[in-house]
């Protein structure tokens, strides 16, 4: 009886986690797209830095509450992860800025076959025939959407490609670091978020100017715009 109850609780927790993941992921995409397209804040790198600054404050709170424990992550591995992660999240936001939400979401599906490819290359994983057919179906769907979506342009497509590969590398490296150093997801976030926030906010204005030829400091930072950010 207890095992059934434990299984039910785990299933309920899994469903709640998936639902929360979907809602928050879609929500932040819609908010980011509104900030960029509707309200003119076309500074994806700086925006990402602001995201991670907020995340850093959250990790401080989680550490104070005891959800993040003291752990060790070597500096070279931390910097390597931050490099992948910064390319990933900035690439995603630039892709969102230059592409439609629909193509952005469809392009993200390409991370599935890319992640599988990395596991085959680095971990010698072998997938079943059914899994290979599923991956092929994903690739066909992505190809159809890429060809038929009239809003796709060269720079948006390149941003999506960079985002997909860097995100797949980041996800693979997350699992690698968690296994190697016995880190939980919050523990790893406690190491990486401050470094990502500092690096992105430092280089963000320069990268954004290179991408958009607009200065982040010239944006109209009124009370209304700050409310939109919050």
mmCIF file of N, CA and C in Angstrom, residues 4-110:
data_model
loop_
_atom_site.group_PDB
_atom_site.id
_atom_site.type_symbol
_atom_site.label_atom_id
_atom_site.label_comp_id
_atom_site.label_asym_id
_atom_site.label_seq_id
_atom_site.Cartn_x
_atom_site.Cartn_y
_atom_site.Cartn_z
ATOM 1 N N UNK A 4 2.454 1.807 -3.402
ATOM 2 C CA UNK A 4 1.518 2.413 -4.347
ATOM 3 C C UNK A 4 1.360 3.895 -4.066
ATOM 4 N N UNK A 5 1.261 4.229 -2.773
ATOM 5 C CA UNK A 5 1.122 5.633 -2.395
ATOM 6 C C UNK A 5 2.358 6.427 -2.788
ATOM 7 N N UNK A 6 3.539 5.828 -2.601
ATOM 8 C CA UNK A 6 4.780 6.503 -2.965
ATOM 9 C C UNK A 6 4.854 6.707 -4.479
ATOM 10 N N UNK A 7 4.420 5.695 -5.250
ATOM 11 C CA UNK A 7 4.418 5.808 -6.706
ATOM 12 C C UNK A 7 3.448 6.888 -7.163
ATOM 13 N N UNK A 8 2.286 6.968 -6.505
ATOM 14 C CA UNK A 8 1.311 8.006 -6.855
ATOM 15 C C UNK A 8 1.859 9.395 -6.579
ATOM 16 N N UNK A 9 2.534 9.533 -5.443
ATOM 17 C CA UNK A 9 3.113 10.837 -5.096
ATOM 18 C C UNK A 9 4.185 11.242 -6.097
ATOM 19 N N UNK A 10 5.013 10.270 -6.513
ATOM 20 C CA UNK A 10 6.051 10.572 -7.499
ATOM 21 C C UNK A 10 5.429 10.964 -8.835
ATOM 22 N N UNK A 11 4.375 10.245 -9.243
ATOM 23 C CA UNK A 11 3.714 10.573 -10.499
ATOM 24 C C UNK A 11 3.105 11.969 -10.452
ATOM 25 N N UNK A 12 2.485 12.297 -9.325
ATOM 26 C CA UNK A 12 1.886 13.626 -9.174
ATOM 27 C C UNK A 12 2.958 14.709 -9.204
ATOM 28 N N UNK A 13 4.104 14.442 -8.562
ATOM 29 C CA UNK A 13 5.202 15.408 -8.557
ATOM 30 C C UNK A 13 5.774 15.591 -9.958
ATOM 31 N N UNK A 14 5.889 14.483 -10.704
ATOM 32 C CA UNK A 14 6.392 14.565 -12.088
ATOM 33 C C UNK A 14 5.467 15.408 -12.956
ATOM 34 N N UNK A 15 4.164 15.155 -12.851
ATOM 35 C CA UNK A 15 3.194 15.904 -13.658
ATOM 36 C C UNK A 15 3.231 17.387 -13.295
ATOM 37 N N UNK A 16 3.305 17.689 -11.992
ATOM 38 C CA UNK A 16 3.371 19.084 -11.558
ATOM 39 C C UNK A 16 4.639 19.757 -12.063
ATOM 40 N N UNK A 17 5.751 19.032 -12.043
ATOM 41 C CA UNK A 17 7.023 19.589 -12.515
ATOM 42 C C UNK A 17 6.963 19.868 -14.011
ATOM 43 N N UNK A 18 6.425 18.912 -14.778
ATOM 44 C CA UNK A 18 6.311 19.118 -16.233
ATOM 45 C C UNK A 18 5.411 20.313 -16.542
ATOM 46 N N UNK A 19 4.287 20.382 -15.833
ATOM 47 C CA UNK A 19 3.345 21.476 -16.081
ATOM 48 C C UNK A 19 3.993 22.821 -15.745
ATOM 49 N N UNK A 20 4.691 22.888 -14.611
ATOM 50 C CA UNK A 20 5.349 24.135 -14.204
ATOM 51 C C UNK A 20 6.431 24.515 -15.204
ATOM 52 N N UNK A 21 7.165 23.518 -15.704
ATOM 53 C CA UNK A 21 8.222 23.763 -16.688
ATOM 54 C C UNK A 21 7.637 24.352 -17.968
ATOM 55 N N UNK A 22 6.542 23.761 -18.449
ATOM 56 C CA UNK A 22 5.914 24.243 -19.681
ATOM 57 C C UNK A 22 5.391 25.662 -19.509
ATOM 58 N N UNK A 23 4.670 25.903 -18.411
ATOM 59 C CA UNK A 23 4.060 27.217 -18.185
ATOM 60 C C UNK A 23 5.123 28.310 -18.080
ATOM 61 N N UNK A 24 6.163 28.057 -17.293
ATOM 62 C CA UNK A 24 7.197 29.083 -17.111
ATOM 63 C C UNK A 24 8.020 29.278 -18.382
ATOM 64 N N UNK A 25 8.311 28.184 -19.096
ATOM 65 C CA UNK A 25 9.099 28.302 -20.329
ATOM 66 C C UNK A 25 8.349 29.114 -21.378
ATOM 67 N N UNK A 26 7.085 28.776 -21.592
ATOM 68 C CA UNK A 26 6.281 29.512 -22.561
ATOM 69 C C UNK A 26 6.069 30.951 -22.099
ATOM 70 N N UNK A 27 5.861 31.120 -20.799
ATOM 71 C CA UNK A 27 5.620 32.461 -20.265
ATOM 72 C C UNK A 27 6.793 33.398 -20.477
ATOM 73 N N UNK A 28 8.015 32.921 -20.188
ATOM 74 C CA UNK A 28 9.180 33.795 -20.331
ATOM 75 C C UNK A 28 9.453 34.083 -21.798
ATOM 76 N N UNK A 29 9.132 33.127 -22.685
ATOM 77 C CA UNK A 29 9.292 33.367 -24.125
ATOM 78 C C UNK A 29 8.359 34.481 -24.578
ATOM 79 N N UNK A 30 7.098 34.428 -24.158
ATOM 80 C CA UNK A 30 6.126 35.437 -24.558
ATOM 81 C C UNK A 30 6.498 36.815 -24.001
ATOM 82 N N UNK A 31 6.983 36.844 -22.762
ATOM 83 C CA UNK A 31 7.385 38.117 -22.156
ATOM 84 C C UNK A 31 8.598 38.693 -22.878
ATOM 85 N N UNK A 32 9.600 37.833 -23.163
ATOM 86 C CA UNK A 32 10.791 38.293 -23.877
ATOM 87 C C UNK A 32 10.433 38.829 -25.261
ATOM 88 N N UNK A 33 9.562 38.102 -25.965
ATOM 89 C CA UNK A 33 9.167 38.538 -27.303
ATOM 90 C C UNK A 33 8.435 39.879 -27.237
ATOM 91 N N UNK A 34 7.600 40.062 -26.232
ATOM 92 C CA UNK A 34 6.895 41.340 -26.082
ATOM 93 C C UNK A 34 7.870 42.473 -25.800
ATOM 94 N N UNK A 35 8.865 42.224 -24.932
ATOM 95 C CA UNK A 35 9.859 43.255 -24.634
ATOM 96 C C UNK A 35 10.633 43.651 -25.888
ATOM 97 N N UNK A 36 10.964 42.664 -26.715
ATOM 98 C CA UNK A 36 11.778 42.943 -27.894
ATOM 99 C C UNK A 36 10.956 43.537 -29.042
ATOM 100 N N UNK A 37 9.825 42.901 -29.362
ATOM 101 C CA UNK A 37 9.057 43.284 -30.547
ATOM 102 C C UNK A 37 8.097 44.433 -30.282
ATOM 103 N N UNK A 38 7.423 44.401 -29.139
ATOM 104 C CA UNK A 38 6.386 45.397 -28.854
ATOM 105 C C UNK A 38 6.948 46.647 -28.192
ATOM 106 N N UNK A 39 7.864 46.441 -27.249
ATOM 107 C CA UNK A 39 8.367 47.572 -26.468
ATOM 108 C C UNK A 39 9.772 48.011 -26.854
ATOM 109 N N UNK A 40 10.343 47.386 -27.884
ATOM 110 C CA UNK A 40 11.569 47.903 -28.479
ATOM 111 C C UNK A 40 12.846 47.657 -27.721
ATOM 112 N N UNK A 41 12.847 46.773 -26.718
ATOM 113 C CA UNK A 41 14.087 46.483 -26.004
ATOM 114 C C UNK A 41 14.804 45.350 -26.741
ATOM 115 N N UNK A 42 15.503 45.705 -27.811
ATOM 116 C CA UNK A 42 16.135 44.715 -28.693
ATOM 117 C C UNK A 42 17.572 44.426 -28.276
ATOM 118 N N UNK A 43 17.766 44.189 -26.994
ATOM 119 C CA UNK A 43 19.114 43.958 -26.459
ATOM 120 C C UNK A 43 19.117 42.603 -25.761
ATOM 121 N N UNK A 44 19.209 41.533 -26.573
ATOM 122 C CA UNK A 44 19.015 40.177 -26.068
ATOM 123 C C UNK A 44 20.086 39.773 -25.055
ATOM 124 N N UNK A 45 21.327 40.173 -25.287
ATOM 125 C CA UNK A 45 22.406 39.776 -24.380
ATOM 126 C C UNK A 45 22.252 40.442 -23.022
ATOM 127 N N UNK A 46 21.975 41.727 -23.030
ATOM 128 C CA UNK A 46 21.774 42.442 -21.771
ATOM 129 C C UNK A 46 20.555 41.912 -21.039
ATOM 130 N N UNK A 47 19.501 41.614 -21.785
ATOM 131 C CA UNK A 47 18.295 41.055 -21.179
ATOM 132 C C UNK A 47 18.602 39.722 -20.504
ATOM 133 N N UNK A 48 19.426 38.908 -21.141
ATOM 134 C CA UNK A 48 19.822 37.637 -20.547
ATOM 135 C C UNK A 48 20.627 37.858 -19.269
ATOM 136 N N UNK A 49 21.513 38.866 -19.294
ATOM 137 C CA UNK A 49 22.258 39.200 -18.087
ATOM 138 C C UNK A 49 21.350 39.604 -16.941
ATOM 139 N N UNK A 50 20.283 40.337 -17.253
ATOM 140 C CA UNK A 50 19.308 40.722 -16.231
ATOM 141 C C UNK A 50 18.574 39.492 -15.688
ATOM 142 N N UNK A 51 18.295 38.537 -16.581
ATOM 143 C CA UNK A 51 17.676 37.279 -16.143
ATOM 144 C C UNK A 51 18.560 36.590 -15.101
ATOM 145 N N UNK A 52 19.848 36.489 -15.415
ATOM 146 C CA UNK A 52 20.741 35.766 -14.513
ATOM 147 C C UNK A 52 21.068 36.565 -13.254
ATOM 148 N N UNK A 53 20.991 37.875 -13.324
ATOM 149 C CA UNK A 53 21.133 38.662 -12.093
ATOM 150 C C UNK A 53 19.973 38.358 -11.146
ATOM 151 N N UNK A 54 18.777 38.246 -11.713
ATOM 152 C CA UNK A 54 17.617 37.866 -10.902
ATOM 153 C C UNK A 54 17.775 36.454 -10.368
ATOM 154 N N UNK A 55 18.273 35.548 -11.210
ATOM 155 C CA UNK A 55 18.505 34.175 -10.779
ATOM 156 C C UNK A 55 19.534 34.116 -9.660
ATOM 157 N N UNK A 56 20.558 34.954 -9.740
ATOM 158 C CA UNK A 56 21.571 34.994 -8.687
ATOM 159 C C UNK A 56 20.958 35.387 -7.354
ATOM 160 N N UNK A 57 20.074 36.389 -7.374
ATOM 161 C CA UNK A 57 19.383 36.776 -6.133
ATOM 162 C C UNK A 57 18.556 35.618 -5.584
ATOM 163 N N UNK A 58 17.944 34.845 -6.497
ATOM 164 C CA UNK A 58 17.153 33.697 -6.061
ATOM 165 C C UNK A 58 18.042 32.619 -5.449
ATOM 166 N N UNK A 59 19.228 32.391 -6.023
ATOM 167 C CA UNK A 59 20.127 31.380 -5.459
ATOM 168 C C UNK A 59 20.628 31.788 -4.075
ATOM 169 N N UNK A 60 20.805 33.091 -3.871
ATOM 170 C CA UNK A 60 21.184 33.574 -2.536
ATOM 171 C C UNK A 60 20.087 33.251 -1.538
ATOM 172 N N UNK A 61 18.844 33.480 -1.943
ATOM 173 C CA UNK A 61 17.700 33.165 -1.080
ATOM 174 C C UNK A 61 17.623 31.662 -0.814
ATOM 175 N N UNK A 62 17.820 30.850 -1.852
ATOM 176 C CA UNK A 62 17.753 29.399 -1.686
ATOM 177 C C UNK A 62 18.876 28.891 -0.784
ATOM 178 N N UNK A 63 20.054 29.511 -0.899
ATOM 179 C CA UNK A 63 21.158 29.116 -0.026
ATOM 180 C C UNK A 63 20.837 29.459 1.429
ATOM 181 N N UNK A 64 20.229 30.626 1.634
ATOM 182 C CA UNK A 64 19.856 31.053 2.984
ATOM 183 C C UNK A 64 18.794 30.117 3.574
ATOM 184 N N UNK A 65 17.903 29.613 2.708
ATOM 185 C CA UNK A 65 16.846 28.710 3.168
ATOM 186 C C UNK A 65 17.331 27.264 3.301
ATOM 187 N N UNK A 66 18.559 26.990 2.838
ATOM 188 C CA UNK A 66 19.116 25.651 2.980
ATOM 189 C C UNK A 66 18.898 24.717 1.811
ATOM 190 N N UNK A 67 18.328 25.223 0.698
ATOM 191 C CA UNK A 67 18.096 24.378 -0.469
ATOM 192 C C UNK A 67 19.354 24.205 -1.316
ATOM 193 N N UNK A 68 20.325 25.098 -1.160
ATOM 194 C CA UNK A 68 21.606 24.975 -1.852
ATOM 195 C C UNK A 68 22.688 24.734 -0.804
ATOM 196 N N UNK A 69 23.396 23.635 -0.947
ATOM 197 C CA UNK A 69 24.424 23.268 0.005
ATOM 198 C C UNK A 69 25.806 23.668 -0.525
ATOM 199 N N UNK A 70 26.750 23.743 0.376
ATOM 200 C CA UNK A 70 28.113 24.043 -0.027
ATOM 201 C C UNK A 70 28.668 22.920 -0.897
ATOM 202 N N UNK A 71 29.236 23.267 -2.029
ATOM 203 C CA UNK A 71 29.768 22.265 -2.958
ATOM 204 C C UNK A 71 30.955 22.871 -3.695
ATOM 205 N N UNK A 72 31.632 22.003 -4.438
ATOM 206 C CA UNK A 72 32.854 22.442 -5.132
ATOM 207 C C UNK A 72 32.709 22.184 -6.626
ATOM 208 N N UNK A 73 33.106 23.187 -7.409
ATOM 209 C CA UNK A 73 33.155 23.055 -8.862
ATOM 210 C C UNK A 73 34.428 23.738 -9.334
ATOM 211 N N UNK A 74 35.363 22.991 -9.944
ATOM 212 C CA UNK A 74 36.633 23.587 -10.382
ATOM 213 C C UNK A 74 36.409 24.754 -11.333
ATOM 214 N N UNK A 75 37.262 25.772 -11.195
ATOM 215 C CA UNK A 75 37.112 26.987 -12.003
ATOM 216 C C UNK A 75 37.169 26.714 -13.508
ATOM 217 N N UNK A 76 38.098 25.886 -14.020
ATOM 218 C CA UNK A 76 38.116 25.640 -15.475
ATOM 219 C C UNK A 76 36.808 25.034 -15.983
ATOM 220 N N UNK A 77 36.223 24.113 -15.225
ATOM 221 C CA UNK A 77 34.972 23.497 -15.652
ATOM 222 C C UNK A 77 33.812 24.479 -15.532
ATOM 223 N N UNK A 78 33.858 25.332 -14.520
ATOM 224 C CA UNK A 78 32.834 26.363 -14.379
ATOM 225 C C UNK A 78 32.864 27.320 -15.566
ATOM 226 N N UNK A 79 34.063 27.767 -15.944
ATOM 227 C CA UNK A 79 34.190 28.706 -17.067
ATOM 228 C C UNK A 79 33.778 28.058 -18.387
ATOM 229 N N UNK A 80 34.102 26.778 -18.562
ATOM 230 C CA UNK A 80 33.699 26.080 -19.777
ATOM 231 C C UNK A 80 32.169 25.987 -19.853
ATOM 232 N N UNK A 81 31.547 25.654 -18.734
ATOM 233 C CA UNK A 81 30.087 25.577 -18.718
ATOM 234 C C UNK A 81 29.466 26.938 -19.006
ATOM 235 N N UNK A 82 29.989 27.987 -18.385
ATOM 236 C CA UNK A 82 29.450 29.334 -18.584
ATOM 237 C C UNK A 82 29.558 29.742 -20.048
ATOM 238 N N UNK A 83 30.652 29.350 -20.713
ATOM 239 C CA UNK A 83 30.810 29.673 -22.133
ATOM 240 C C UNK A 83 29.690 29.036 -22.952
ATOM 241 N N UNK A 84 29.459 27.734 -22.738
ATOM 242 C CA UNK A 84 28.377 27.050 -23.456
ATOM 243 C C UNK A 84 27.026 27.672 -23.114
ATOM 244 N N UNK A 85 26.802 27.903 -21.822
ATOM 245 C CA UNK A 85 25.501 28.390 -21.370
ATOM 246 C C UNK A 85 25.214 29.793 -21.881
ATOM 247 N N UNK A 86 26.238 30.658 -21.907
ATOM 248 C CA UNK A 86 26.029 32.024 -22.399
ATOM 249 C C UNK A 86 25.685 32.025 -23.885
ATOM 250 N N UNK A 87 26.428 31.239 -24.667
ATOM 251 C CA UNK A 87 26.099 31.126 -26.089
ATOM 252 C C UNK A 87 24.687 30.579 -26.265
ATOM 253 N N UNK A 88 24.313 29.645 -25.408
ATOM 254 C CA UNK A 88 23.000 29.023 -25.511
ATOM 255 C C UNK A 88 21.875 30.017 -25.278
ATOM 256 N N UNK A 89 21.885 30.667 -24.129
ATOM 257 C CA UNK A 89 20.760 31.526 -23.773
ATOM 258 C C UNK A 89 20.739 32.797 -24.610
ATOM 259 N N UNK A 90 21.913 33.358 -24.917
ATOM 260 C CA UNK A 90 21.949 34.540 -25.779
ATOM 261 C C UNK A 90 21.504 34.161 -27.188
ATOM 262 N N UNK A 91 21.993 33.021 -27.677
ATOM 263 C CA UNK A 91 21.564 32.564 -28.994
ATOM 264 C C UNK A 91 20.069 32.357 -29.065
ATOM 265 N N UNK A 92 19.490 31.798 -28.000
ATOM 266 C CA UNK A 92 18.043 31.594 -27.959
ATOM 267 C C UNK A 92 17.297 32.931 -27.999
ATOM 268 N N UNK A 93 17.749 33.883 -27.215
ATOM 269 C CA UNK A 93 17.067 35.173 -27.188
ATOM 270 C C UNK A 93 17.241 35.945 -28.495
ATOM 271 N N UNK A 94 18.424 35.847 -29.115
ATOM 272 C CA UNK A 94 18.622 36.499 -30.413
ATOM 273 C C UNK A 94 17.758 35.817 -31.468
ATOM 274 N N UNK A 95 17.674 34.490 -31.413
ATOM 275 C CA UNK A 95 16.805 33.754 -32.323
ATOM 276 C C UNK A 95 15.351 34.182 -32.142
ATOM 277 N N UNK A 96 14.935 34.346 -30.893
ATOM 278 C CA UNK A 96 13.570 34.803 -30.621
ATOM 279 C C UNK A 96 13.344 36.207 -31.151
ATOM 280 N N UNK A 97 14.362 37.058 -31.053
ATOM 281 C CA UNK A 97 14.247 38.440 -31.504
ATOM 282 C C UNK A 97 14.130 38.510 -33.023
ATOM 283 N N UNK A 98 14.871 37.660 -33.738
ATOM 284 C CA UNK A 98 14.931 37.740 -35.200
ATOM 285 C C UNK A 98 13.957 36.790 -35.901
ATOM 286 N N UNK A 99 13.356 35.863 -35.164
ATOM 287 C CA UNK A 99 12.433 34.901 -35.764
ATOM 288 C C UNK A 99 11.053 35.028 -35.132
ATOM 289 N N UNK A 100 10.075 34.402 -35.759
ATOM 290 C CA UNK A 100 8.749 34.334 -35.169
ATOM 291 C C UNK A 100 8.770 33.368 -33.985
ATOM 292 N N UNK A 101 7.795 33.514 -33.090
ATOM 293 C CA UNK A 101 7.715 32.608 -31.941
ATOM 294 C C UNK A 101 7.527 31.170 -32.415
ATOM 295 N N UNK A 102 6.724 30.991 -33.477
ATOM 296 C CA UNK A 102 6.477 29.651 -33.994
ATOM 297 C C UNK A 102 7.747 28.970 -34.484
ATOM 298 N N UNK A 103 8.536 29.681 -35.322
ATOM 299 C CA UNK A 103 9.773 29.088 -35.823
ATOM 300 C C UNK A 103 10.772 28.884 -34.677
ATOM 301 N N UNK A 104 10.806 29.824 -33.738
ATOM 302 C CA UNK A 104 11.692 29.693 -32.582
ATOM 303 C C UNK A 104 11.404 28.398 -31.828
ATOM 304 N N UNK A 105 10.123 28.123 -31.597
ATOM 305 C CA UNK A 105 9.749 26.923 -30.855
ATOM 306 C C UNK A 105 10.029 25.665 -31.667
ATOM 307 N N UNK A 106 9.729 25.707 -32.960
ATOM 308 C CA UNK A 106 9.988 24.546 -33.803
ATOM 309 C C UNK A 106 11.487 24.255 -33.887
ATOM 310 N N UNK A 107 12.280 25.318 -34.032
ATOM 311 C CA UNK A 107 13.728 25.133 -34.127
ATOM 312 C C UNK A 107 14.293 24.480 -32.869
ATOM 313 N N UNK A 108 13.688 24.781 -31.722
ATOM 314 C CA UNK A 108 14.170 24.192 -30.468
ATOM 315 C C UNK A 108 14.042 22.676 -30.464
ATOM 316 N N UNK A 109 13.095 22.150 -31.256
ATOM 317 C CA UNK A 109 12.950 20.698 -31.341
ATOM 318 C C UNK A 109 14.201 20.042 -31.922
ATOM 319 N N UNK A 110 14.980 20.821 -32.677
ATOM 320 C CA UNK A 110 16.208 20.273 -33.255
ATOM 321 C C UNK A 110 17.222 19.896 -32.186
#
